[in-house]
Short mmCIF file of C-alpha atoms in Angstrom, two decimals:
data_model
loop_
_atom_site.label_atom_id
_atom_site.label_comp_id
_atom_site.label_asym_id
_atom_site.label_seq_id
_atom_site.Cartn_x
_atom_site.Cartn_y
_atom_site.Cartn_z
CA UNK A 1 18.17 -24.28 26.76
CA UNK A 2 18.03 -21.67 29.44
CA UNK A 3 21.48 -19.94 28.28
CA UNK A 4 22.88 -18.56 24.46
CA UNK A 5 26.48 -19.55 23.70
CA UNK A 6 29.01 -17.18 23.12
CA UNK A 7 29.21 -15.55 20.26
CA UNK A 8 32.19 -14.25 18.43
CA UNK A 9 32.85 -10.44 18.85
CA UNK A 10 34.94 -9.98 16.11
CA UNK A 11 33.58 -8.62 13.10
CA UNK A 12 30.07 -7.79 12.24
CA UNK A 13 27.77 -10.41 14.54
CA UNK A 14 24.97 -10.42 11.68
CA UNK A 15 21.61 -11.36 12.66
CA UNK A 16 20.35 -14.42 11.58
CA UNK A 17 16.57 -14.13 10.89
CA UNK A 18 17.94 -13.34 7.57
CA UNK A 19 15.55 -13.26 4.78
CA UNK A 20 16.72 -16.31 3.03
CA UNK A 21 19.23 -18.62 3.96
CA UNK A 22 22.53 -19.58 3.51
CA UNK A 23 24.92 -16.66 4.30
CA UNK A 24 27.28 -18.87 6.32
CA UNK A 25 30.24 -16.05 6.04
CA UNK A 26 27.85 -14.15 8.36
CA UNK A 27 26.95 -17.21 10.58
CA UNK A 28 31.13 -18.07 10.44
CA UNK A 29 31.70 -14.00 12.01
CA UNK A 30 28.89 -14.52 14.77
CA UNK A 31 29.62 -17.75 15.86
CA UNK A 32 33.66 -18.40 15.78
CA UNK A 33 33.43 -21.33 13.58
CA UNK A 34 35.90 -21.24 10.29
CA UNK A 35 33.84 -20.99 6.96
CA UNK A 36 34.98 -24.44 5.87
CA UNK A 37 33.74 -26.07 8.82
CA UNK A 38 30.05 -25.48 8.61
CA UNK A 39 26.95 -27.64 7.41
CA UNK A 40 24.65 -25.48 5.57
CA UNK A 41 21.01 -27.07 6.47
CA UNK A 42 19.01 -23.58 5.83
CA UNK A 43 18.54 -22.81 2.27
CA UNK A 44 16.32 -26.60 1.09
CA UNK A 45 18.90 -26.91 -1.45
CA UNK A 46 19.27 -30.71 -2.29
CA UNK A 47 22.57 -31.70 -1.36
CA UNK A 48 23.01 -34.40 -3.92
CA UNK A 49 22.42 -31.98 -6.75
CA UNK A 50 22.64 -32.73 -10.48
CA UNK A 51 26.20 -33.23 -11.42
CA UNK A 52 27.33 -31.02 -14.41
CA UNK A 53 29.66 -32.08 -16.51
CA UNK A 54 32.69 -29.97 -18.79
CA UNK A 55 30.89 -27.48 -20.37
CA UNK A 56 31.66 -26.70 -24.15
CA UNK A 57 33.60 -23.61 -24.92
CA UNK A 58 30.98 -22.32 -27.41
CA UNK A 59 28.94 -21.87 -24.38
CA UNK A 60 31.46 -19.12 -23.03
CA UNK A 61 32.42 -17.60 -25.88
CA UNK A 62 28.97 -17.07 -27.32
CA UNK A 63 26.10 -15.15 -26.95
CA UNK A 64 23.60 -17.97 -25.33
CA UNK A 65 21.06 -19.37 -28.30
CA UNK A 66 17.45 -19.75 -28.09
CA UNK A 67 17.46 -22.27 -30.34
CA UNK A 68 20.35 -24.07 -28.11
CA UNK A 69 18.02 -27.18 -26.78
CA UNK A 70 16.98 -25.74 -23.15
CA UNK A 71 12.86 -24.65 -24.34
CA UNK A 72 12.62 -28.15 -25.92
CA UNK A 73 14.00 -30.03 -23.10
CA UNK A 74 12.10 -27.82 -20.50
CA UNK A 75 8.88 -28.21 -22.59
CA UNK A 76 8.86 -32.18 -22.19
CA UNK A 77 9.91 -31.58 -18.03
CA UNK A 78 7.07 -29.47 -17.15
CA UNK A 79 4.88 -30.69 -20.25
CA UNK A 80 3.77 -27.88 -22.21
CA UNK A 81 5.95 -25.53 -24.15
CA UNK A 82 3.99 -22.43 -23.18
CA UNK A 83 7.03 -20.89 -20.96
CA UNK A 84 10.08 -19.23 -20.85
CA UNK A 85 13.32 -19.74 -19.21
CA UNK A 86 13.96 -16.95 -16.85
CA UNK A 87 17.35 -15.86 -14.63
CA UNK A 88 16.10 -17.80 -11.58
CA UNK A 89 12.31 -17.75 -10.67
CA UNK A 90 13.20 -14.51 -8.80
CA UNK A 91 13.25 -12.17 -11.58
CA UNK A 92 9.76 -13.38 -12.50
CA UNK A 93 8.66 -12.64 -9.22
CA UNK A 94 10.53 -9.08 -9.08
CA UNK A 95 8.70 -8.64 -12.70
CA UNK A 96 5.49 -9.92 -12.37
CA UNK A 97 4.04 -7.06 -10.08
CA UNK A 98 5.15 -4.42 -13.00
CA UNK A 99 3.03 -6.19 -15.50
CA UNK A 100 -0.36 -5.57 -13.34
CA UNK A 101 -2.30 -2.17 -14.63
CA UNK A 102 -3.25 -0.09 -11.96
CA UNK A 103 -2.91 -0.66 -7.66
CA UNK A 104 -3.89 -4.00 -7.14
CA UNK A 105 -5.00 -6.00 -4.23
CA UNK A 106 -2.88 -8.74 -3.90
CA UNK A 107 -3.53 -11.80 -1.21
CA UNK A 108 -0.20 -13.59 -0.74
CA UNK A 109 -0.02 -16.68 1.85
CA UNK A 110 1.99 -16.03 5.55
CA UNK A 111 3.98 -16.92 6.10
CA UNK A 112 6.09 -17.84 2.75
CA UNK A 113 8.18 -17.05 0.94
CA UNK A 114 9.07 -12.91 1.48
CA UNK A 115 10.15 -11.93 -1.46
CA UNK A 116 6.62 -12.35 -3.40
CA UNK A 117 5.35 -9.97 -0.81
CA UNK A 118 8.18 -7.19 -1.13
CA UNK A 119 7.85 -6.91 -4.93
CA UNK A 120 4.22 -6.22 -5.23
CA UNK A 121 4.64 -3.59 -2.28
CA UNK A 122 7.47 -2.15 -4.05
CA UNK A 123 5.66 -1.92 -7.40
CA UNK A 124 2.76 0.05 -5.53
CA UNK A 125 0.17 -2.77 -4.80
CA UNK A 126 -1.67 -3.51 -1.80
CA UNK A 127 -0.57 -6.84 0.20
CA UNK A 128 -2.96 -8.49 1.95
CA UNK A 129 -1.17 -11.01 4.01
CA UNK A 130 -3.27 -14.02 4.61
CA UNK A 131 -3.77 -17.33 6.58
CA UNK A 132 -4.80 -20.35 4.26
CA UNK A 133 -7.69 -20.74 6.07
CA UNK A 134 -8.51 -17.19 5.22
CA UNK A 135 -8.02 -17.33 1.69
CA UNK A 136 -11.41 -18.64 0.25
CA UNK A 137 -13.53 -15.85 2.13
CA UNK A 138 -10.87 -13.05 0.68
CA UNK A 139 -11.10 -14.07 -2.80
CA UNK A 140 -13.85 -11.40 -3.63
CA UNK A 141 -11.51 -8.64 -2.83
CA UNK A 142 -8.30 -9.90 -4.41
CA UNK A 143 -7.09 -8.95 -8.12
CA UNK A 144 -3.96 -11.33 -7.57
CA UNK A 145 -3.49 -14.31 -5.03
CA UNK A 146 -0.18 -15.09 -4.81
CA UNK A 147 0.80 -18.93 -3.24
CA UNK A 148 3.83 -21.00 -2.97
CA UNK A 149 3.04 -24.72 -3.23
CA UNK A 150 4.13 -26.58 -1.56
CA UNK A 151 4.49 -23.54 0.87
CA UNK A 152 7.73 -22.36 1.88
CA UNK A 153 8.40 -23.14 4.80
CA UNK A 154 5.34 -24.96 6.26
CA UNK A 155 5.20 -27.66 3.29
CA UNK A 156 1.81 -26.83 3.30
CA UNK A 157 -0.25 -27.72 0.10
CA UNK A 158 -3.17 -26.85 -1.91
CA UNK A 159 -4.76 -28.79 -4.42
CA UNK A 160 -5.48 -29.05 -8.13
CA UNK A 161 -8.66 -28.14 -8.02
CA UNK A 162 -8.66 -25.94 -5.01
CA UNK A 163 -6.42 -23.73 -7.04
CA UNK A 164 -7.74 -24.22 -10.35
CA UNK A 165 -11.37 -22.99 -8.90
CA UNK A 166 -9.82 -19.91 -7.39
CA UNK A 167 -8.40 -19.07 -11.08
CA UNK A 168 -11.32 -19.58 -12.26
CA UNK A 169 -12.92 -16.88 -9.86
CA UNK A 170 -10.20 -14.38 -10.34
CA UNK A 171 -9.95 -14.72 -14.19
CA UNK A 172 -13.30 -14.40 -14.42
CA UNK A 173 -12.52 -10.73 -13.58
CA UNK A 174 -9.39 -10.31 -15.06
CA UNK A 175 -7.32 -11.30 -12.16
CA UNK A 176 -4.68 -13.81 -11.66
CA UNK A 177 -3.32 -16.59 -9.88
CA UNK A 178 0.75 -17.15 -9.63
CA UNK A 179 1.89 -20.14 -8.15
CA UNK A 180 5.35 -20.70 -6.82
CA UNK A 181 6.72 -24.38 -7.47
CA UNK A 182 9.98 -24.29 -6.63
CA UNK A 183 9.35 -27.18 -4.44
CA UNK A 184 7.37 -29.02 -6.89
CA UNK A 185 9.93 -31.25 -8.64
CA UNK A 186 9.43 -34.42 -6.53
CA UNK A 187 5.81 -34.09 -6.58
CA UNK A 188 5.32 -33.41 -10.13
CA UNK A 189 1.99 -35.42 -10.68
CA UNK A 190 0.58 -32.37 -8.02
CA UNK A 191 1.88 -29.06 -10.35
CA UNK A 192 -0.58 -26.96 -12.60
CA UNK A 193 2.15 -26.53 -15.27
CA UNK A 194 -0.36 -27.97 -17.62
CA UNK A 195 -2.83 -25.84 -16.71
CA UNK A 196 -1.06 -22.52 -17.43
CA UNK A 197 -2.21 -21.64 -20.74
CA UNK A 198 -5.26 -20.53 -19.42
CA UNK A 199 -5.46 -16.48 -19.23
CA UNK A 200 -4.54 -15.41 -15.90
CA UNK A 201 -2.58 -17.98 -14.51
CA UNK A 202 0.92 -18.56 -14.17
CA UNK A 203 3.09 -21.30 -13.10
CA UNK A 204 6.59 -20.61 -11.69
CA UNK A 205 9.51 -23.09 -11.55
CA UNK A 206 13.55 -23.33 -10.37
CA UNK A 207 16.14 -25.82 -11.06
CA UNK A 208 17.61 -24.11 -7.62
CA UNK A 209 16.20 -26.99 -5.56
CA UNK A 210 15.33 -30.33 -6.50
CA UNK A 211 18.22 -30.51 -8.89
CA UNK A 212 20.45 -28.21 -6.54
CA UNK A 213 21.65 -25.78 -9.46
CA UNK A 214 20.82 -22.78 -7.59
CA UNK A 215 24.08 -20.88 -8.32
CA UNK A 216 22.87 -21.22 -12.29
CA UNK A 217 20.19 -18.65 -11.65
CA UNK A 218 17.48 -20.73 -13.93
CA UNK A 219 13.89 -20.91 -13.69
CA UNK A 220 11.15 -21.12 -15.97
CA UNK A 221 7.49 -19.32 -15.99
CA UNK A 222 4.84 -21.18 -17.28
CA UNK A 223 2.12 -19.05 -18.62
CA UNK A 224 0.24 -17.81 -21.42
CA UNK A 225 1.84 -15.66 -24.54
CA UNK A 226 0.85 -12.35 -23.88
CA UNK A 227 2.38 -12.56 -19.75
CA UNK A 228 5.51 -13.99 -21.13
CA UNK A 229 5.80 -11.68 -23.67
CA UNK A 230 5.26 -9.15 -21.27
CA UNK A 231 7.96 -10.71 -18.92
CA UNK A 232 10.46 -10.72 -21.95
CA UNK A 233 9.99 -7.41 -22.78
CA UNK A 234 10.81 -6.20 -19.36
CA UNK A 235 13.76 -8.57 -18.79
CA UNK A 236 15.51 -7.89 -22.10
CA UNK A 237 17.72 -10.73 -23.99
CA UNK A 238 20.28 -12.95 -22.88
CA UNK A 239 18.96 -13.06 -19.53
CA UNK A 240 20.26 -16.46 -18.90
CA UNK A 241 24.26 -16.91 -19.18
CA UNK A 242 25.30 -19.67 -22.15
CA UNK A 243 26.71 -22.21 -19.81
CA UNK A 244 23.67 -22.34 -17.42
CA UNK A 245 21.50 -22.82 -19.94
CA UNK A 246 23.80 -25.48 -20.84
CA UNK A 247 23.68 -26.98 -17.27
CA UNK A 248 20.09 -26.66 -17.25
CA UNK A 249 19.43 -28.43 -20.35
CA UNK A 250 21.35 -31.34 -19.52
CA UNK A 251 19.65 -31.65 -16.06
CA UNK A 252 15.42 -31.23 -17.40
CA UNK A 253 16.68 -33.93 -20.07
CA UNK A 254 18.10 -36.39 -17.75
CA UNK A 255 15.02 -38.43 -16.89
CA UNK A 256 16.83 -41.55 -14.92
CA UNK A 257 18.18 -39.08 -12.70
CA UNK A 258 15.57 -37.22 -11.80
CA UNK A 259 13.23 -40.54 -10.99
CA UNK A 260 16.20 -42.02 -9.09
CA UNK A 261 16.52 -38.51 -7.06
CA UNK A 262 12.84 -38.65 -6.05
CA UNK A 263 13.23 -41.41 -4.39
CA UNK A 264 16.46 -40.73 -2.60
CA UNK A 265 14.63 -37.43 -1.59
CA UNK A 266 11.40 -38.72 -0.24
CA UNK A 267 13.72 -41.58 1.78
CA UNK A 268 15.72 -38.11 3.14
CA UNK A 269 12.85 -36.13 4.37
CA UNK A 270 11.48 -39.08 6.17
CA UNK A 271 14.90 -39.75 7.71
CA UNK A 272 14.88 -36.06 8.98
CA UNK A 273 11.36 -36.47 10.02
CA UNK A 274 12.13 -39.66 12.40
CA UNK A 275 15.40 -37.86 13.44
CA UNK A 276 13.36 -34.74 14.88
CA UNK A 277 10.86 -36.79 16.32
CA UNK A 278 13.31 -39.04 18.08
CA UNK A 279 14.41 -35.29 19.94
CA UNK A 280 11.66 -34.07 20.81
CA UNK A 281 10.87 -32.19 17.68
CA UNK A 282 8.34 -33.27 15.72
CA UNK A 283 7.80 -31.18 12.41
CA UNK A 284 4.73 -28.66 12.46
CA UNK A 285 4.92 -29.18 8.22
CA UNK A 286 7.78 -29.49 5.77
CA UNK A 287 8.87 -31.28 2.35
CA UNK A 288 10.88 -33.94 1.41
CA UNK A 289 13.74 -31.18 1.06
CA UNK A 290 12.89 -29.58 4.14
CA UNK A 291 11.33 -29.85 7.65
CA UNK A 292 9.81 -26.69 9.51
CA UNK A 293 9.10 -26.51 13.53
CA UNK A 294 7.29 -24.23 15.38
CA UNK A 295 8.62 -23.62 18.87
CA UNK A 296 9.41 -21.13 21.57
CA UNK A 297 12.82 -19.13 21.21
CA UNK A 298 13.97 -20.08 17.99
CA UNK A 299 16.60 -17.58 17.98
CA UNK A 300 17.96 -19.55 21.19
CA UNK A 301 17.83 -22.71 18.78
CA UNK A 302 19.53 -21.28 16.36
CA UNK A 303 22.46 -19.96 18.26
CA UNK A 304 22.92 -23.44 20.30
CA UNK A 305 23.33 -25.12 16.70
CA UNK A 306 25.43 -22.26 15.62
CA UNK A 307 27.88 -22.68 18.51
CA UNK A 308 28.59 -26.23 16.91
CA UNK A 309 28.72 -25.28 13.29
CA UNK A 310 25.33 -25.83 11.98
CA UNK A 311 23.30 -23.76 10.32
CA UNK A 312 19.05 -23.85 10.23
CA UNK A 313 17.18 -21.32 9.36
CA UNK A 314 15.14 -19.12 11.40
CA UNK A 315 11.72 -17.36 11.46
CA UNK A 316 10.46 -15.31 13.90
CA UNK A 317 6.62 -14.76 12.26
CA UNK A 318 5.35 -17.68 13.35
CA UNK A 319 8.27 -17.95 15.71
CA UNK A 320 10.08 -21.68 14.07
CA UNK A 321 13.11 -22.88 12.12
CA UNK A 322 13.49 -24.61 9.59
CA UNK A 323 16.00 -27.82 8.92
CA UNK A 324 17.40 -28.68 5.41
CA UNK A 325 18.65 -32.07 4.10
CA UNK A 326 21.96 -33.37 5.38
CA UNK A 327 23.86 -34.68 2.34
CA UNK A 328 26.39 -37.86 3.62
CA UNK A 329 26.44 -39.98 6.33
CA UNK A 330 28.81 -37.77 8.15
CA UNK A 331 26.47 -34.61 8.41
CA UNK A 332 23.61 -36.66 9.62
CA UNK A 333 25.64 -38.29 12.45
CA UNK A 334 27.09 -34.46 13.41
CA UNK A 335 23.60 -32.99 12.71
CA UNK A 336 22.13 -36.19 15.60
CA UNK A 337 25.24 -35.43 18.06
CA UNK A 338 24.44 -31.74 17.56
CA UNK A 339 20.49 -32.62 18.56
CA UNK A 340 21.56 -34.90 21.51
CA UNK A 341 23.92 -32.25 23.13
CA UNK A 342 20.65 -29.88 23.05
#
């Protein structure tokens, strides 16, 4: 791994340390290989998503209904019916940071996901980046401690009642704790969503994962009345479009799917696992969606599997990359080839 491929010069050669994944029109430009051709393995999308069915016309030619189905069905998912469906769990994040009075000091896990970070900066609060070994000596001098569990992308977790005794310290003094679950869904035994009626604490969760409806833009927040009334004030109606909340209703209600796509799931990450290890690359963390490995010139890494058509996504603080699911039998044979030729 001494030497990069060639890249294409046509075009716009994007970077590829992008801050989330996906993007493969960019990676197509850079690397010479047509759109159609690539496997996708760096956004930790399942690839055997939820199938939707037809949709009903009322859904498109109405103003979406909150009394349409999609709180009750979400209420039995997550068990409680303290939240609110949100446009992905993305404009909750964007939103959150707006609802804290005054500059806050805000302790947020690195590295995870980025965009937690960026909105409280951009909404005038202090960041305090942090290492989880860090975080219980920092807790006296945080307002808000921000985590994504399991952590994106080191599959790192923290547990029930690790996190429910750091709420406790922070709402003791009127701070919070917001906890990112996107990854949650085949763990679901391990999420505080039961917990998040308690003042100062709030729960965040995406069908853009573990049911692979990311292009719905639907999340939920899980927290007490006066944060998501606070949220929907800010975010305004009909934030959610009629026939994802449709989509989404149909998917949270669908109970023998989502036990049979555990399963398949937790079989897939430990397929990847064994398939990384066989090459030399034994995961530093990761999830049953995803696997994460630290190493030395990931951006040489990334370009070798670009050259070939496949996609992983890239980190350079630690410096690591990050492998998604395969979704048939084909893409894990190309995605072993692609690992042998390394």
């Amino acid at each position: 791994m001494d030497q990069q491929p060639a890249v294409a010069t046509s075009g716009s050669p994007e970077r590829l340390d992008q801050a989330h994944g996906g993007r493969v029109r960019a990676a197509a430009a850079r690397y010479g290989v047509p759109f159609a051709e690539w496997l996708d393995l760096s956004t930790g999308i399942n690839p055997h998503g939820y199938t939707v069915g037809e949709v009903p016309a009322a859904a498109w030619a109405r103003l979406p209904e909150l009394d349409d189905g999609l709180e009750v069905v979400a209420a039995s998912y997550y068990g409680t019916s303290e939240l609110m469906p949100v446009p992905g769990s993305q404009a909750a994040i964007q939103t959150l940071p707006q609802l804290r009075q005054g500059a806050a000091r805000v302790g947020i896990l690195e590295p995870s996901y980025n965009e937690h970070a960026k909105a409280w900066r951009c909404a005038g609060h202090e960041v305090l980046p942090l290492d989880a070994d860090a975080i219980a000596a920092a807790m006296p001098q945080l307002d808000v401690l921000v985590l994504v569990n399991p952590n994106n992308p080191t599959g790192q977790r923290f547990s029930r009642d690790t996190l429910l005794a750091w709420h406790a310290e922070l709402a003791a003094r009127g701070g919070w704790l917001i906890v990112d679950e996107a990854f949650m869904d085949v763990t679901p035994d391990q999420s505080l969503a039961d917990a998040a009626t308690r003042e100062g604490l709030v729960v965040l969760r995406s069908l853009g994962k573990f049911f692979g409806l990311a292009g719905a833009r639907v999340g939920c927040v899980i927290a007490a009345a006066a944060m998501r009334e606070g949220l929907a004030a800010r975010l305004g109606p009909w934030t959610i479009a009629g026939p994802a909340r449709w989509a989404a209703a149909q998917a949270l209600a669908d109970h023998a799917w989502q036990v049979r796509m555990r399963d398949t799931l937790k079989a897939a990450g430990q397929r990847l696992e064994s398939l990384l290890n066989g090459y030399g690359l034994s995961p530093t963390g990761g999830t049953a969606l995803f696997q994460w490995r630290q190493m030395d010139a990931p951006a040489v890494f990334q370009d070798r599997l670009g050259a070939q058509g496949i996609l992983v996504r890239r980190f350079d603080a630690p410096a690591s990359v990050r492998f998604g699911l395969p979704g048939s039998e084909a893409e894990w044979e190309r995605l072993e080839r692609a690992l042998e030729s390394l």
